[in-house]
Each structure stands twice: as structure tokens, then as C-alpha cells.
Amino acid sequence: MDLLRKKIIYLSIFIVSVFNPLFAQSLKKMHWKEDLEIYKASLELNHINLYHSITKADFTKEWNKIYNNIESLNDFEIILKLMHLTRLINDGHTAVSLRNISTHRFPFEVKWIENRWYVVKTLNKDKHILKASLETINGMPIDTVIQKISKIAQFVENEYSLKDRTGSYLTMAELLFNLNLIDSINEATFSFRNNNNELIHLKLNTITNDIWENSNLSMVTLSVPEITIPNSSNPDLWFTSISDTKAVYINFESYPTFEEMQVFGEQIVSYIQENQMKKVIIDMRKNGGGDLYVGTVLAYALNLADSIDWKNGVFVLTSNKTFSAATSNAALFKQLLNAKIVGQPTGSNPNGYQDMDSFILPNSKLVISYSKRLFRLSNQENTALNPDIIINQKYSDLFNNVDTVLMKLISIL
């Protein structure tokens, strides 16, 4: 009988905890308050200089607004307010990452080209919107949507990464819903304008990121006929010759290990010397960062190639997506290799807070990143690494799958 009574008591407690909203609310409040306390304390402890742009008093004031109003907010509203607070730190490496949070997305990606958002990736069944510009979401003009999203976009260091990062949030359903931009997490209506200036209205359902990553996709792939992609064990780091030139093209999209870069450096220097190559293009337009010191291994290796035209023959391609160590290495290549920067301004600043680390909030599982170091690699303060030769992608070339930046650079080699 005693055992039966205990079971009844435990069952009663379980029923109360599940069906009593006040209990559920207090549980959420307790967990979020613990996360917020850890968020603030950990950033103050680990960031090299947390209050370099916002005073501690102002930061604490904004933090208190979240902490004291948890009861009136749902989970994602709290996350959005935390994202906004973190943006006030004004550090592209200090951010709230949602990679541990289960979210839904609309099945396409966009890129900012010539002042419009063009679809560059989508499901095969929706490939008729590929290369069309995004005009509205649920009837709301895209400029209005962008204005709201840009206030909470993460990993932002300057106006260029702001545009790039904002675009990456345009398809996140939970974010759009909690910013009151769509009425449902499950679906929304999008308007696109195609190359014939026709409007396409499309109701799209959301999918998980796992489904998206394993779907059959149609995408824009930019290229130029002078470059043939070789078979490579590493699709993010490879080199090839450029037809009808004495130039070598290096695709440096992400960072390998220190040892892998040493091997790569030896291979490319041997190739340059054997073929008496005169010019080098290092493409870092898609490189979002990594280990700065691994990048210097490439500079060291290239410096051994005496056949290169060291006065006018080295070029580094950058874009608004070039970030963190990639920006730093591009700045160092300009100094160490006498390189000319070509393309767009970088998404981060060569002078700034870098060398990212992170911690995880125990209840929400949000990943909070922060800066451990301060780098100074340019004479200009608080600005992007600006190109010596500015070249932007053209929509007319996008429509024909032509890489405008490479095409123009190769034409002047």
C-alpha cells in the first residue's frame, strides 16, 4: 500500500508539472535567468575587452530589460533580444550562434548583387526562381524586411558583413515569425521578379536544415573558361593554371591544418618554379576565417618562388563574405607579398577583436562566441580591407553563370 501511495503522489506531481502553466512558466524563467547570468559573467571573464564600444552601465541596463521581462516573452523572443544585445558589443566575433537550435527554413538562398537580392540556390522543383530577385515576403517589401533583420544579424563587423549576414537570415522561419514578418512558421508567400521583369508569386513551406542539406538543389555556379577545376582531395584549397597566361589560380576557400598547408605550399611552389609562372591569384572571396597563422604558411611558401613578378604579379580576391582570419591574411598578403586586393571590401576589419572562442549556455544550448585577441594589421582603424581594384559581380554575368571578378582580372593580367 505504501508503494502504491508513493506512485500516486509521483503521478500527481507529474500531472501538475505538465498541465499547470504557472509551473511551466516558472521553470522556464529559472532556466533563462541562469543562462542570462552565465552569458554576462562568461563574456566579462573571457572577452579581451568586452566594453570597448558600449559602457558596462549601458550593457547592464539592456541586459536587465531582458532578465526582468522573461515571463512575458517566449523562448525565441528572448533569443532575439539577446542577439540584439550582443550586437551592441560591436564585435563581429562576439555573437549568438543558433547552430544548436532546431529551426526551420524556406528552401532557397539569396545573394546581394547590384542592389537586389537574387536567388542563387533552391530546390530543383523551384528552379524557375533561380536568378530571380526577391521582392516581397507575405506582401511586405524586401527593404522593410531587411531593415528589421539587420538589427539582430550576428557576426557583423562593418556595413559589408551586415549585408551578407542579413541575407543569411532571410530564410529562417522562426526569426521571421517572431519579428512579425510572417504569420506562420510553416509557410509564407514570396514574390520574385525574373529576368523578363515578370512577378512570380510562390507559397513555400518550411523544411528543416537537415532536409535542405540532403535535397536535390539547383544553384548558380560562376566560372570562367580560362580556369578548369582540377581533381583535388580538398575542394576548398586547390590550385590550377589559367589558360593562355603565365598565371596560377589558388582557390583558398577554407583553412586546412598547419601540416596540410605546408604540403600544399611545397606543391604549389614546385609547380610555379617548374612552369616559370609569373603571376598568382589567391581567391579568398568565400573564406570566412580560420587560423591566421596557417595562412602565413602559404605566404612563406610563395615567397620562395623567384619566377613570380613580385612587383605587379600577385592578386588577392576578396568579397563581403571574406571574414576574420581571411581578412587578416589578405592584409598580410598585401604587406608580405606586395599583393593587390581585387573585388569587394571585406566583411571584417584587419584591425579589430578576433581569435574567436565560445561557450554553450546550459539550458537553451545557445552558443555564445567571443574575441580573445586584438589584431592591428592595417593603418586604417575600424574599416574593411578595401580593394585596390574594385570589381563587383554583375547580374548580366550572373544570369550567364560568368564570374565577373575573375573575368575582368584575367583580362588585365
Short mmCIF file of C-alpha atoms in Angstrom, two decimals:
data_model
loop_
_atom_site.label_atom_id
_atom_site.label_comp_id
_atom_site.label_asym_id
_atom_site.label_seq_id
_atom_site.Cartn_x
_atom_site.Cartn_y
_atom_site.Cartn_z
CA MET A 1 0.00 0.00 0.00
CA ASP A 2 2.86 2.42 0.81
CA LEU A 3 4.37 1.79 -2.61
CA LEU A 4 1.03 2.48 -4.25
CA ARG A 5 0.67 5.78 -2.35
CA LYS A 6 4.14 6.87 -3.50
CA LYS A 7 3.26 6.10 -7.11
CA ILE A 8 0.05 8.13 -6.80
CA ILE A 9 1.95 11.08 -5.29
CA TYR A 10 4.61 10.99 -8.04
CA LEU A 11 1.92 10.76 -10.71
CA SER A 12 0.12 13.76 -9.21
CA ILE A 13 3.32 15.81 -9.22
CA PHE A 14 3.95 14.86 -12.84
CA ILE A 15 0.42 15.86 -13.88
CA VAL A 16 0.72 19.22 -12.11
CA SER A 17 4.11 19.96 -13.66
CA VAL A 18 2.90 19.17 -17.17
CA PHE A 19 -0.53 20.78 -17.12
CA ASN A 20 -0.04 23.68 -14.72
CA PRO A 21 1.10 26.63 -16.88
CA LEU A 22 2.36 28.56 -13.87
CA PHE A 23 4.74 25.74 -13.00
CA ALA A 24 5.95 25.51 -16.59
CA GLN A 25 6.41 29.28 -16.74
CA SER A 26 8.45 29.41 -13.51
CA LEU A 27 10.63 26.57 -14.76
CA LYS A 28 11.36 28.49 -17.97
CA LYS A 29 12.02 31.65 -16.02
CA MET A 30 14.50 29.90 -13.76
CA HIS A 31 16.38 28.34 -16.69
CA TRP A 32 16.56 31.52 -18.73
CA LYS A 33 17.75 33.55 -15.76
CA GLU A 34 20.54 31.07 -15.18
CA ASP A 35 21.53 31.25 -18.85
CA LEU A 36 21.50 35.04 -18.85
CA GLU A 37 23.65 35.17 -15.73
CA ILE A 38 26.17 32.78 -17.31
CA TYR A 39 26.07 34.77 -20.56
CA LYS A 40 27.02 38.02 -18.86
CA ALA A 41 29.55 36.58 -16.41
CA SER A 42 31.32 34.45 -19.03
CA LEU A 43 31.65 37.30 -21.51
CA GLU A 44 33.05 39.60 -18.82
CA LEU A 45 35.51 36.91 -17.77
CA ASN A 46 36.71 35.73 -21.18
CA HIS A 47 36.41 38.60 -23.68
CA ILE A 48 39.63 40.57 -24.07
CA ASN A 49 37.78 43.91 -23.78
CA LEU A 50 34.01 43.46 -23.62
CA TYR A 51 33.19 47.12 -23.06
CA HIS A 52 35.26 48.65 -25.85
CA SER A 53 32.20 50.14 -27.60
CA ILE A 54 29.39 50.06 -25.02
CA THR A 55 29.76 51.05 -21.38
CA LYS A 56 29.22 48.44 -18.70
CA ALA A 57 26.35 50.52 -17.33
CA ASP A 58 24.54 50.66 -20.68
CA PHE A 59 25.15 46.96 -21.33
CA THR A 60 23.82 46.01 -17.90
CA LYS A 61 20.79 48.23 -18.39
CA GLU A 62 19.88 46.42 -21.62
CA TRP A 63 20.64 43.04 -20.06
CA ASN A 64 18.31 43.85 -17.15
CA LYS A 65 15.49 44.60 -19.59
CA ILE A 66 15.68 41.01 -20.79
CA TYR A 67 16.30 39.47 -17.36
CA ASN A 68 13.38 41.23 -15.71
CA ASN A 69 10.86 40.55 -18.50
CA ILE A 70 11.36 36.86 -19.14
CA GLU A 71 7.80 35.99 -18.01
CA SER A 72 6.26 37.99 -20.86
CA LEU A 73 8.48 36.57 -23.62
CA ASN A 74 8.57 33.27 -25.44
CA ASP A 75 11.88 31.45 -25.96
CA PHE A 76 12.65 32.82 -29.40
CA GLU A 77 11.72 36.36 -28.39
CA ILE A 78 14.32 36.07 -25.63
CA ILE A 79 16.85 34.80 -28.17
CA LEU A 80 16.15 37.75 -30.47
CA LYS A 81 16.62 40.23 -27.64
CA LEU A 82 19.86 38.51 -26.68
CA MET A 83 21.02 38.77 -30.30
CA HIS A 84 20.22 42.48 -30.28
CA LEU A 85 22.10 42.98 -27.01
CA THR A 86 25.13 41.10 -28.35
CA ARG A 87 25.20 43.32 -31.44
CA LEU A 88 25.65 46.32 -29.13
CA ILE A 89 29.07 44.92 -28.15
CA ASN A 90 30.08 45.89 -31.71
CA ASP A 91 32.42 42.99 -32.31
CA GLY A 92 32.00 40.67 -35.29
CA HIS A 93 33.40 37.69 -33.40
CA THR A 94 31.18 38.10 -30.34
CA ALA A 95 27.81 36.70 -31.30
CA VAL A 96 24.88 34.41 -30.58
CA SER A 97 25.03 31.33 -32.78
CA LEU A 98 21.84 29.35 -33.42
CA ARG A 99 23.62 26.23 -34.67
CA ASN A 100 22.42 24.16 -31.68
CA ILE A 101 18.84 25.36 -32.02
CA SER A 102 16.34 23.39 -34.09
CA THR A 103 14.91 25.81 -36.65
CA HIS A 104 13.10 25.71 -39.98
CA ARG A 105 13.95 27.48 -43.19
CA PHE A 106 12.41 28.38 -46.51
CA PRO A 107 14.11 26.43 -49.30
CA PHE A 108 16.23 28.99 -51.12
CA GLU A 109 19.28 31.23 -50.66
CA VAL A 110 19.88 34.76 -51.87
CA LYS A 111 22.87 36.97 -52.67
CA TRP A 112 23.13 40.77 -52.82
CA ILE A 113 24.11 41.80 -56.38
CA GLU A 114 23.65 45.24 -57.93
CA ASN A 115 21.32 46.41 -55.15
CA ARG A 116 18.92 43.44 -55.30
CA TRP A 117 18.60 40.07 -53.61
CA TYR A 118 18.93 37.32 -56.22
CA VAL A 119 18.13 33.64 -55.67
CA VAL A 120 21.34 31.63 -56.08
CA LYS A 121 20.20 28.26 -54.67
CA THR A 122 16.85 26.50 -54.41
CA LEU A 123 15.14 23.11 -54.64
CA ASN A 124 15.07 21.54 -58.09
CA LYS A 125 11.28 21.78 -58.15
CA ASP A 126 11.52 25.56 -57.69
CA LYS A 127 14.38 26.18 -60.12
CA HIS A 128 12.24 28.64 -62.10
CA ILE A 129 13.00 31.21 -59.37
CA LEU A 130 16.77 30.74 -59.70
CA LYS A 131 18.42 34.08 -60.60
CA ALA A 132 15.15 35.93 -59.88
CA SER A 133 15.17 38.81 -57.39
CA LEU A 134 13.28 38.55 -54.10
CA GLU A 135 10.73 41.37 -53.95
CA THR A 136 8.34 40.72 -51.05
CA ILE A 137 7.64 38.31 -48.18
CA ASN A 138 3.93 37.96 -47.37
CA GLY A 139 3.39 41.19 -49.29
CA MET A 140 5.96 43.11 -47.24
CA PRO A 141 8.64 44.89 -49.35
CA ILE A 142 12.01 43.25 -49.00
CA ASP A 143 13.63 46.53 -47.90
CA THR A 144 11.30 46.62 -44.87
CA VAL A 145 12.15 43.01 -44.05
CA ILE A 146 15.88 43.72 -44.34
CA GLN A 147 15.60 46.74 -42.04
CA LYS A 148 14.18 44.59 -39.23
CA ILE A 149 16.53 41.65 -39.67
CA SER A 150 19.65 43.81 -39.88
CA LYS A 151 19.17 44.93 -36.26
CA ILE A 152 19.70 41.44 -34.89
CA ALA A 153 22.02 39.87 -37.50
CA GLN A 154 25.09 38.27 -35.89
CA PHE A 155 28.80 38.13 -36.80
CA VAL A 156 28.62 41.69 -38.11
CA GLU A 157 31.71 43.88 -38.10
CA ASN A 158 31.04 46.51 -40.75
CA GLU A 159 28.48 47.56 -43.35
CA TYR A 160 29.61 44.80 -45.72
CA SER A 161 29.23 41.86 -43.37
CA LEU A 162 25.93 43.41 -42.22
CA LYS A 163 24.56 42.96 -45.73
CA ASP A 164 25.98 39.46 -46.10
CA ARG A 165 24.78 38.21 -42.69
CA THR A 166 21.35 39.78 -43.03
CA GLY A 167 20.83 37.84 -46.24
CA SER A 168 21.60 34.58 -44.45
CA TYR A 169 18.70 35.16 -42.00
CA LEU A 170 16.13 35.96 -44.70
CA THR A 171 15.01 32.35 -44.93
CA MET A 172 14.84 31.43 -41.20
CA ALA A 173 11.17 30.84 -40.36
CA GLU A 174 11.31 31.23 -36.56
CA LEU A 175 13.19 34.50 -36.87
CA LEU A 176 10.80 35.92 -39.48
CA PHE A 177 7.79 34.81 -37.41
CA ASN A 178 8.98 36.32 -34.14
CA LEU A 179 9.86 39.57 -35.88
CA ASN A 180 6.21 39.66 -37.05
CA LEU A 181 7.24 39.41 -40.68
CA ILE A 182 5.26 36.23 -41.42
CA ASP A 183 2.08 34.76 -39.88
CA SER A 184 3.16 31.13 -39.63
CA ILE A 185 6.34 29.17 -39.07
CA ASN A 186 5.10 26.61 -41.59
CA GLU A 187 4.57 28.66 -44.74
CA ALA A 188 4.75 32.09 -46.35
CA THR A 189 4.21 33.67 -49.75
CA PHE A 190 7.19 35.11 -51.59
CA SER A 191 7.26 37.32 -54.68
CA PHE A 192 10.16 37.09 -57.12
CA ARG A 193 10.90 39.08 -60.28
CA ASN A 194 12.51 37.13 -63.12
CA ASN A 195 14.78 38.29 -65.94
CA ASN A 196 11.74 39.14 -68.08
CA ASN A 197 10.51 41.53 -65.37
CA GLU A 198 7.63 39.19 -64.56
CA LEU A 199 6.46 38.73 -60.96
CA ILE A 200 6.29 35.17 -59.64
CA HIS A 201 4.18 34.61 -56.50
CA LEU A 202 5.11 31.40 -54.72
CA LYS A 203 3.78 29.88 -51.49
CA LEU A 204 6.62 27.97 -49.87
CA ASN A 205 6.58 25.52 -46.98
CA THR A 206 9.40 25.38 -44.48
CA ILE A 207 11.79 22.45 -44.10
CA THR A 208 14.46 21.54 -41.58
CA ASN A 209 18.11 22.30 -42.28
CA ASP A 210 18.85 18.57 -42.46
CA ILE A 211 16.31 18.10 -45.22
CA TRP A 212 17.69 21.14 -47.05
CA GLU A 213 21.25 19.85 -46.91
CA ASN A 214 20.19 16.46 -48.28
CA SER A 215 17.87 17.75 -51.02
CA ASN A 216 18.46 17.93 -54.75
CA LEU A 217 19.32 21.57 -55.31
CA SER A 218 19.65 23.90 -58.27
CA MET A 219 22.30 26.57 -57.80
CA VAL A 220 24.24 29.26 -59.59
CA THR A 221 27.82 28.22 -60.27
CA LEU A 222 30.04 31.04 -61.53
CA SER A 223 33.09 30.28 -63.65
CA VAL A 224 35.31 31.49 -66.48
CA PRO A 225 36.53 29.34 -69.40
CA GLU A 226 40.19 30.04 -68.59
CA ILE A 227 40.04 28.03 -65.36
CA THR A 228 39.50 24.28 -65.22
CA ILE A 229 38.92 22.91 -61.72
CA PRO A 230 41.31 20.02 -61.09
CA ASN A 231 40.52 16.83 -59.22
CA SER A 232 41.50 17.56 -55.63
CA SER A 233 41.21 15.81 -52.30
CA ASN A 234 40.37 19.19 -50.75
CA PRO A 235 37.61 21.09 -52.62
CA ASP A 236 38.30 24.21 -50.53
CA LEU A 237 42.04 24.51 -51.21
CA TRP A 238 43.47 23.80 -54.66
CA PHE A 239 45.39 25.43 -57.50
CA THR A 240 45.40 25.35 -61.29
CA SER A 241 46.92 27.23 -64.20
CA ILE A 242 44.99 29.93 -66.06
CA SER A 243 44.78 29.23 -69.79
CA ASP A 244 46.85 31.40 -72.16
CA THR A 245 48.66 33.11 -69.29
CA LYS A 246 51.64 32.51 -67.09
CA ALA A 247 49.39 32.75 -64.05
CA VAL A 248 48.33 30.29 -61.36
CA TYR A 249 44.97 30.45 -59.59
CA ILE A 250 44.69 29.39 -55.92
CA ASN A 251 41.23 28.65 -54.51
CA PHE A 252 41.58 29.37 -50.77
CA GLU A 253 38.02 28.86 -49.51
CA SER A 254 38.75 27.49 -46.03
CA TYR A 255 41.71 26.74 -43.78
CA PRO A 256 43.37 23.32 -43.64
CA THR A 257 45.60 22.14 -40.82
CA PHE A 258 49.07 23.61 -40.39
CA GLU A 259 50.65 20.41 -41.76
CA GLU A 260 48.30 20.28 -44.76
CA MET A 261 49.15 23.87 -45.66
CA GLN A 262 52.86 23.05 -45.51
CA VAL A 263 52.36 20.23 -48.02
CA PHE A 264 50.16 22.45 -50.22
CA GLY A 265 52.79 25.22 -50.12
CA GLU A 266 55.54 22.87 -51.25
CA GLN A 267 53.38 21.56 -54.10
CA ILE A 268 52.44 24.96 -55.45
CA VAL A 269 55.96 26.39 -55.25
CA SER A 270 57.29 23.38 -57.17
CA TYR A 271 54.57 23.88 -59.80
CA ILE A 272 55.30 27.61 -60.12
CA GLN A 273 59.03 27.06 -60.47
CA GLU A 274 58.74 24.16 -62.92
CA ASN A 275 56.38 26.12 -65.18
CA GLN A 276 58.02 29.52 -64.60
CA MET A 277 54.73 31.10 -63.59
CA LYS A 278 54.78 34.89 -63.38
CA LYS A 279 51.53 35.75 -61.64
CA VAL A 280 49.41 34.43 -58.77
CA ILE A 281 45.73 34.92 -57.93
CA ILE A 282 44.66 33.91 -54.41
CA ASP A 283 40.86 33.70 -54.24
CA MET A 284 39.55 34.29 -50.69
CA ARG A 285 36.07 35.54 -51.59
CA LYS A 286 34.28 32.65 -49.86
CA ASN A 287 36.69 32.32 -46.94
CA GLY A 288 35.01 33.05 -43.61
CA GLY A 289 38.11 32.59 -41.47
CA GLY A 290 40.19 30.08 -39.58
CA ASP A 291 43.75 30.07 -38.25
CA LEU A 292 45.60 33.23 -39.22
CA TYR A 293 48.98 31.55 -38.73
CA VAL A 294 48.13 28.75 -41.18
CA GLY A 295 47.62 31.44 -43.81
CA THR A 296 51.11 32.79 -43.20
CA VAL A 297 52.50 29.36 -44.17
CA LEU A 298 51.15 29.95 -47.67
CA ALA A 299 52.81 33.38 -47.78
CA TYR A 300 56.11 31.85 -46.67
CA ALA A 301 55.93 29.18 -49.38
CA LEU A 302 55.04 31.58 -52.20
CA ASN A 303 57.87 33.88 -51.18
CA LEU A 304 60.29 31.14 -52.29
CA ALA A 305 59.07 31.25 -55.90
CA ASP A 306 61.52 33.56 -57.67
CA SER A 307 59.81 33.35 -61.06
CA ILE A 308 56.83 35.40 -59.82
CA ASP A 309 56.58 39.04 -60.87
CA TRP A 310 56.83 40.42 -57.35
CA LYS A 311 56.23 43.98 -58.49
CA ASN A 312 52.89 43.58 -60.28
CA GLY A 313 52.01 39.89 -60.36
CA VAL A 314 50.24 38.97 -57.09
CA PHE A 315 46.48 39.44 -56.58
CA VAL A 316 44.14 38.54 -53.71
CA LEU A 317 40.40 38.35 -54.37
CA THR A 318 38.10 39.42 -51.51
CA SER A 319 34.36 39.89 -51.03
CA ASN A 320 31.91 40.99 -48.35
CA LYS A 321 31.97 37.36 -47.17
CA THR A 322 35.75 37.42 -46.53
CA PHE A 323 35.94 37.48 -42.74
CA SER A 324 38.12 37.08 -39.67
CA ALA A 325 41.47 35.37 -40.36
CA ALA A 326 40.76 35.55 -44.09
CA THR A 327 40.67 39.34 -43.89
CA SER A 328 43.81 39.35 -41.73
CA ASN A 329 45.66 37.09 -44.14
CA ALA A 330 44.58 39.19 -47.11
CA ALA A 331 46.02 42.24 -45.33
CA LEU A 332 49.23 40.32 -44.59
CA PHE A 333 49.49 39.13 -48.21
CA LYS A 334 49.29 42.79 -49.22
CA GLN A 335 52.25 43.53 -46.95
CA LEU A 336 54.33 40.36 -47.31
CA LEU A 337 53.68 39.52 -50.98
CA ASN A 338 53.08 43.04 -52.35
CA ALA A 339 49.65 41.81 -53.42
CA LYS A 340 46.91 43.94 -54.91
CA ILE A 341 43.46 43.41 -53.36
CA VAL A 342 40.77 42.87 -56.00
CA GLY A 343 36.99 42.59 -55.73
CA GLN A 344 34.85 43.90 -52.85
CA PRO A 345 35.66 45.25 -49.37
CA THR A 346 35.97 42.54 -46.74
CA GLY A 347 33.25 41.74 -44.20
CA SER A 348 35.62 42.23 -41.26
CA ASN A 349 38.30 44.73 -40.33
CA PRO A 350 42.04 43.97 -40.35
CA ASN A 351 42.23 45.98 -37.13
CA GLY A 352 39.88 44.57 -34.53
CA TYR A 353 38.86 41.99 -31.99
CA GLN A 354 39.45 38.47 -33.32
CA ASP A 355 40.61 34.93 -32.43
CA MET A 356 37.17 33.55 -31.60
CA ASP A 357 36.30 31.12 -28.81
CA SER A 358 32.89 30.13 -27.44
CA PHE A 359 30.82 28.63 -24.63
CA ILE A 360 27.38 26.99 -24.53
CA LEU A 361 24.53 28.18 -22.31
CA PRO A 362 23.45 25.07 -20.36
CA ASN A 363 19.67 25.31 -20.72
CA SER A 364 18.94 26.99 -24.06
CA LYS A 365 22.05 25.42 -25.68
CA LEU A 366 22.82 28.72 -27.40
CA VAL A 367 26.44 29.01 -28.50
CA ILE A 368 27.99 32.33 -27.47
CA SER A 369 31.23 33.29 -29.21
CA TYR A 370 33.67 35.98 -28.11
CA SER A 371 37.04 37.53 -29.02
CA LYS A 372 40.24 36.64 -27.21
CA ARG A 373 42.72 38.88 -29.06
CA LEU A 374 43.12 42.32 -30.63
CA PHE A 375 44.88 42.41 -34.02
CA ARG A 376 46.25 45.51 -35.75
CA LEU A 377 47.16 44.74 -39.35
CA SER A 378 46.30 47.98 -41.14
CA ASN A 379 46.98 51.68 -40.86
CA GLN A 380 43.25 52.38 -41.09
CA GLU A 381 41.13 51.99 -37.96
CA ASN A 382 37.70 50.34 -37.86
CA THR A 383 37.19 49.79 -41.57
CA ALA A 384 37.17 46.96 -44.05
CA LEU A 385 40.18 45.95 -46.09
CA ASN A 386 39.35 47.91 -49.22
CA PRO A 387 40.32 46.69 -52.70
CA ASP A 388 42.99 48.34 -54.81
CA ILE A 389 40.85 47.31 -57.79
CA ILE A 390 37.09 47.29 -57.15
CA ILE A 391 35.14 44.75 -59.21
CA ASN A 392 31.58 43.69 -58.36
CA GLN A 393 29.59 40.78 -59.75
CA LYS A 394 27.17 41.90 -62.45
CA TYR A 395 23.67 40.46 -62.73
CA SER A 396 24.04 40.07 -66.51
CA ASP A 397 27.05 37.83 -65.85
CA LEU A 398 25.22 36.02 -63.02
CA PHE A 399 22.43 35.21 -65.46
CA ASN A 400 25.03 33.63 -67.75
CA ASN A 401 26.94 31.92 -64.88
CA VAL A 402 30.01 34.08 -65.52
CA ASP A 403 32.31 35.16 -62.69
CA THR A 404 32.62 38.92 -63.34
CA VAL A 405 35.53 39.43 -60.94
CA LEU A 406 37.73 36.69 -62.36
CA MET A 407 36.82 37.51 -65.95
CA LYS A 408 37.86 41.16 -65.58
CA LEU A 409 41.01 40.39 -63.64
CA ILE A 410 42.20 37.79 -66.14
CA SER A 411 41.59 40.28 -68.96
CA ILE A 412 44.20 42.65 -67.46
CA LEU A 413 46.84 40.08 -66.49
#
